[in-house]
Every structure is written in C-alpha cells, then in structure tokens.
Amino acid sequence: MWPSLRSRSATQAEGKRARATKSLLSRAITLLARRDHSRAELSRKLARYLGDDGAAELEHVLGELSRNGLLSDERFAAAVARSRSQRFGDARIRYDLRRFGVADDLSAAALANLVGSETARAREVRSKRFSARPTSAAERARQARFLQSRGFSLDAIYQVLRNGTDPE
C-alpha cells in the first residue's frame, strides 16, 4: 500500500511540474506574441512565476522557444536597432540593447546592418528638430548638445554642423 502512495505522489509531482512548465511556456508565448523579447528580458519576466527550483524549467522553456525560432536575440537586436535608428545614434542604440541583455557582438552586427550612415541619420534628426542651420556659436552648441543627448557620435555631430554634405 505504501509504495503505491509514493508512486502516486511522484506522479502527481511530475504532473504539477508539467503543468508549471506548460504554464511557463504559455506565458512566454503570450509575451512573445505581443513583441519580440531578448532571452535575458524574457527570462527576467518569467522568473517571477518560478519557485526555488525553477531555473531548470526556465532554461528548458527558453531552449524550446529558441529551437522553434520563437526567441531570437539576433532578430530582437535587429528590430530594436531598426526602430530606434530614426531617432537615436549608435551609442544610444548600443546602450539600449545592452540594457535588454543583448550581447555586444549581436549589437554590433545589428548596427552594421542599419540603412544609412550615422551622419545621415543625425542630419535627419537635426533637421526635424531645428528649422535652420546654426548661425552662432551658441546655436551650434545647442544643436550639438541635442544630437549628443540622442546618442550620436562626436564625429557625426561635427560633420552635420560643420557642413551640409555627407562624406560617405
């Protein structure tokens, strides 16, 4: 009689683990259906639903999502870089990707695949914000601070404010 109780409790425990894993998987799919997430970001969001021994379950779920192509840091990095490139410079995009937990080599690859140079993007951002080119040193400094706060490099800012042509 006792051995059957042990096997029943073991079976129940396995069933609970399977339900917890499925629940974790369904939560992950729900989050990924809304937008792409990096592996680290999704792991952080799902960790609050885990118990003490949930790290193995979480790694299993994340591995399953990666194998099925639902979770990809490369795709996430490319999407973030593409969407933020209209407003921000490379330094800001790199910072945001690092904050999301994307590796530096994936960030560099995503930035390398952006359309247009950083100088051209800085010129676009400057022209949307300011109607005229700077005529005084104070206005030049104001526009430079604006572009720098958006994460553009000093070389790109210098090119944009010094002359109107893009050397690239």
mmCIF file of C-alpha atoms in Angstrom:
data_model
loop_
_atom_site.group_PDB
_atom_site.id
_atom_site.type_symbol
_atom_site.label_atom_id
_atom_site.label_comp_id
_atom_site.label_asym_id
_atom_site.label_seq_id
_atom_site.Cartn_x
_atom_site.Cartn_y
_atom_site.Cartn_z
ATOM 1 C CA MET A 1 0.000 0.000 0.000
ATOM 2 C CA TRP A 2 2.771 2.460 0.814
ATOM 3 C CA PRO A 3 4.653 2.005 -2.445
ATOM 4 C CA SER A 4 1.543 2.848 -4.445
ATOM 5 C CA LEU A 5 1.140 6.061 -2.456
ATOM 6 C CA ARG A 6 4.720 7.014 -3.209
ATOM 7 C CA SER A 7 4.319 6.389 -6.906
ATOM 8 C CA ARG A 8 1.048 8.300 -6.931
ATOM 9 C CA SER A 9 2.642 11.274 -5.163
ATOM 10 C CA ALA A 10 5.603 11.101 -7.526
ATOM 11 C CA THR A 11 3.223 11.046 -10.484
ATOM 12 C CA GLN A 12 1.322 13.994 -9.043
ATOM 13 C CA ALA A 13 4.559 15.914 -8.561
ATOM 14 C CA GLU A 14 5.549 15.223 -12.174
ATOM 15 C CA GLY A 15 2.123 16.378 -13.287
ATOM 16 C CA LYS A 16 2.479 19.599 -11.318
ATOM 17 C CA ARG A 17 5.899 20.187 -12.862
ATOM 18 C CA ALA A 18 4.497 19.570 -16.329
ATOM 19 C CA ARG A 19 1.624 21.993 -15.701
ATOM 20 C CA ALA A 20 4.032 24.580 -14.313
ATOM 21 C CA THR A 21 6.272 24.167 -17.370
ATOM 22 C CA LYS A 22 3.320 24.405 -19.707
ATOM 23 C CA SER A 23 2.090 27.423 -17.819
ATOM 24 C CA LEU A 24 5.544 28.962 -18.094
ATOM 25 C CA LEU A 25 5.643 28.133 -21.795
ATOM 26 C CA SER A 26 2.204 29.625 -22.385
ATOM 27 C CA ARG A 27 3.202 32.780 -20.515
ATOM 28 C CA ALA A 28 6.339 33.044 -22.623
ATOM 29 C CA ILE A 29 4.402 32.607 -25.860
ATOM 30 C CA THR A 30 1.889 35.217 -24.731
ATOM 31 C CA LEU A 31 4.697 37.696 -24.078
ATOM 32 C CA LEU A 32 6.357 36.911 -27.413
ATOM 33 C CA ALA A 33 3.059 37.326 -29.250
ATOM 34 C CA ARG A 34 2.943 40.968 -28.171
ATOM 35 C CA ARG A 35 6.506 41.808 -29.271
ATOM 36 C CA ASP A 36 9.958 40.286 -29.585
ATOM 37 C CA HIS A 37 11.964 39.947 -26.387
ATOM 38 C CA SER A 38 15.616 39.197 -25.785
ATOM 39 C CA ARG A 39 16.438 35.979 -23.965
ATOM 40 C CA ALA A 40 17.564 37.864 -20.839
ATOM 41 C CA GLU A 41 14.484 40.090 -20.823
ATOM 42 C CA LEU A 42 12.097 37.148 -21.210
ATOM 43 C CA SER A 43 13.978 35.230 -18.535
ATOM 44 C CA ARG A 44 13.648 38.161 -16.142
ATOM 45 C CA LYS A 45 9.916 38.477 -16.822
ATOM 46 C CA LEU A 46 9.245 34.770 -16.362
ATOM 47 C CA ALA A 47 11.417 34.406 -13.246
ATOM 48 C CA ARG A 48 8.739 35.945 -11.040
ATOM 49 C CA TYR A 49 6.465 32.948 -11.706
ATOM 50 C CA LEU A 50 9.063 30.383 -10.639
ATOM 51 C CA GLY A 51 9.687 28.720 -7.336
ATOM 52 C CA ASP A 52 13.036 27.920 -5.799
ATOM 53 C CA ASP A 53 13.902 25.090 -8.207
ATOM 54 C CA GLY A 54 12.514 26.731 -11.347
ATOM 55 C CA ALA A 55 15.803 27.643 -13.019
ATOM 56 C CA ALA A 56 16.000 24.324 -14.857
ATOM 57 C CA GLU A 57 12.402 24.667 -16.036
ATOM 58 C CA LEU A 58 13.060 28.189 -17.241
ATOM 59 C CA GLU A 59 16.139 27.135 -19.197
ATOM 60 C CA HIS A 60 14.155 24.271 -20.732
ATOM 61 C CA VAL A 61 11.371 26.633 -21.841
ATOM 62 C CA LEU A 62 13.805 29.209 -23.226
ATOM 63 C CA GLY A 63 15.719 26.494 -25.064
ATOM 64 C CA GLU A 64 12.498 25.147 -26.556
ATOM 65 C CA LEU A 65 11.473 28.614 -27.733
ATOM 66 C CA SER A 66 14.909 29.170 -29.290
ATOM 67 C CA ARG A 67 14.838 25.812 -31.064
ATOM 68 C CA ASN A 68 11.428 26.593 -32.535
ATOM 69 C CA GLY A 69 12.544 30.021 -33.725
ATOM 70 C CA LEU A 70 10.218 31.971 -31.446
ATOM 71 C CA LEU A 71 13.023 33.526 -29.407
ATOM 72 C CA SER A 72 15.996 35.068 -31.178
ATOM 73 C CA ASP A 73 18.375 37.672 -29.818
ATOM 74 C CA GLU A 74 19.604 38.413 -33.365
ATOM 75 C CA ARG A 75 16.089 39.187 -34.581
ATOM 76 C CA PHE A 76 15.349 41.232 -31.455
ATOM 77 C CA ALA A 77 18.550 43.280 -31.805
ATOM 78 C CA ALA A 78 17.849 43.979 -35.480
ATOM 79 C CA ALA A 79 14.284 45.083 -34.759
ATOM 80 C CA VAL A 80 15.288 47.388 -31.906
ATOM 81 C CA ALA A 81 18.146 48.903 -33.910
ATOM 82 C CA ARG A 82 15.927 49.452 -36.941
ATOM 83 C CA SER A 83 13.095 51.059 -34.981
ATOM 84 C CA ARG A 84 15.328 53.344 -32.915
ATOM 85 C CA SER A 85 17.658 54.356 -35.729
ATOM 86 C CA GLN A 86 15.213 57.042 -36.885
ATOM 87 C CA ARG A 87 15.598 58.954 -33.605
ATOM 88 C CA PHE A 88 18.825 57.875 -31.938
ATOM 89 C CA GLY A 89 22.526 57.435 -32.622
ATOM 90 C CA ASP A 90 24.609 54.304 -32.423
ATOM 91 C CA ALA A 91 25.744 54.884 -28.828
ATOM 92 C CA ARG A 92 22.171 55.130 -27.547
ATOM 93 C CA ILE A 93 21.034 52.077 -29.509
ATOM 94 C CA ARG A 94 24.025 50.094 -28.233
ATOM 95 C CA TYR A 95 23.188 51.176 -24.664
ATOM 96 C CA ASP A 96 19.538 50.153 -25.038
ATOM 97 C CA LEU A 97 20.477 46.746 -26.431
ATOM 98 C CA ARG A 98 22.917 46.186 -23.580
ATOM 99 C CA ARG A 99 20.149 47.130 -21.132
ATOM 100 C CA PHE A 100 17.907 44.491 -22.734
ATOM 101 C CA GLY A 101 20.649 41.880 -22.234
ATOM 102 C CA VAL A 102 21.802 41.517 -25.838
ATOM 103 C CA ALA A 103 25.445 40.538 -26.335
ATOM 104 C CA ASP A 104 27.814 43.197 -27.676
ATOM 105 C CA ASP A 105 28.659 41.239 -30.834
ATOM 106 C CA LEU A 106 24.949 40.965 -31.723
ATOM 107 C CA SER A 107 24.524 44.696 -31.079
ATOM 108 C CA ALA A 108 27.445 45.484 -33.361
ATOM 109 C CA ALA A 109 26.012 43.259 -36.105
ATOM 110 C CA ALA A 110 22.600 44.904 -35.823
ATOM 111 C CA LEU A 111 24.142 48.383 -36.016
ATOM 112 C CA ALA A 112 26.248 47.385 -39.014
ATOM 113 C CA ASN A 113 23.116 46.328 -40.908
ATOM 114 C CA LEU A 114 21.344 49.676 -40.473
ATOM 115 C CA VAL A 115 20.468 51.570 -43.626
ATOM 116 C CA GLY A 116 22.319 54.853 -43.954
ATOM 117 C CA SER A 117 25.255 56.201 -42.034
ATOM 118 C CA GLU A 118 25.087 57.668 -38.569
ATOM 119 C CA THR A 119 25.888 61.064 -40.054
ATOM 120 C CA ALA A 120 22.903 60.895 -42.402
ATOM 121 C CA ARG A 121 20.637 59.862 -39.550
ATOM 122 C CA ALA A 122 21.983 62.702 -37.379
ATOM 123 C CA ARG A 123 21.282 65.132 -40.195
ATOM 124 C CA GLU A 124 17.678 63.891 -40.399
ATOM 125 C CA VAL A 125 17.137 64.186 -36.653
ATOM 126 C CA ARG A 126 18.657 67.684 -36.598
ATOM 127 C CA SER A 127 16.538 68.889 -39.495
ATOM 128 C CA LYS A 128 13.341 67.610 -37.852
ATOM 129 C CA ARG A 129 14.114 69.425 -34.621
ATOM 130 C CA PHE A 130 15.698 72.619 -35.919
ATOM 131 C CA SER A 131 14.472 74.514 -38.965
ATOM 132 C CA ALA A 132 17.692 76.406 -39.679
ATOM 133 C CA ARG A 133 21.380 75.634 -39.650
ATOM 134 C CA PRO A 134 23.260 77.171 -36.698
ATOM 135 C CA THR A 135 24.388 80.730 -37.290
ATOM 136 C CA SER A 136 26.038 81.450 -33.952
ATOM 137 C CA ALA A 137 28.306 79.534 -31.627
ATOM 138 C CA ALA A 138 25.548 79.357 -29.014
ATOM 139 C CA GLU A 139 23.095 77.843 -31.509
ATOM 140 C CA ARG A 140 25.752 75.403 -32.756
ATOM 141 C CA ALA A 141 26.392 74.307 -29.148
ATOM 142 C CA ARG A 142 22.658 73.918 -28.532
ATOM 143 C CA GLN A 143 22.210 71.703 -31.592
ATOM 144 C CA ALA A 144 25.336 69.712 -30.736
ATOM 145 C CA ARG A 145 24.045 69.058 -27.197
ATOM 146 C CA PHE A 146 20.725 67.918 -28.630
ATOM 147 C CA LEU A 147 22.384 65.445 -31.008
ATOM 148 C CA GLN A 148 24.749 64.254 -28.309
ATOM 149 C CA SER A 149 21.831 63.594 -25.965
ATOM 150 C CA ARG A 150 20.341 61.402 -28.681
ATOM 151 C CA GLY A 151 23.483 59.240 -28.727
ATOM 152 C CA PHE A 152 25.172 60.415 -31.912
ATOM 153 C CA SER A 153 28.948 60.311 -32.085
ATOM 154 C CA LEU A 154 31.000 63.490 -31.973
ATOM 155 C CA ASP A 155 32.298 62.791 -35.493
ATOM 156 C CA ALA A 156 28.749 62.614 -36.864
ATOM 157 C CA ILE A 157 27.743 65.775 -34.981
ATOM 158 C CA TYR A 158 30.815 67.589 -36.270
ATOM 159 C CA GLN A 159 30.051 66.548 -39.853
ATOM 160 C CA VAL A 160 26.417 67.639 -39.594
ATOM 161 C CA LEU A 161 27.105 71.006 -38.005
ATOM 162 C CA ARG A 162 30.291 71.845 -39.942
ATOM 163 C CA ASN A 163 28.949 71.303 -43.435
ATOM 164 C CA GLY A 164 25.778 70.090 -45.060
ATOM 165 C CA THR A 165 27.280 67.326 -47.181
ATOM 166 C CA ASP A 166 27.647 63.714 -46.194
ATOM 167 C CA PRO A 167 31.152 62.441 -46.981
ATOM 168 C CA GLU A 168 30.001 58.826 -47.171
#
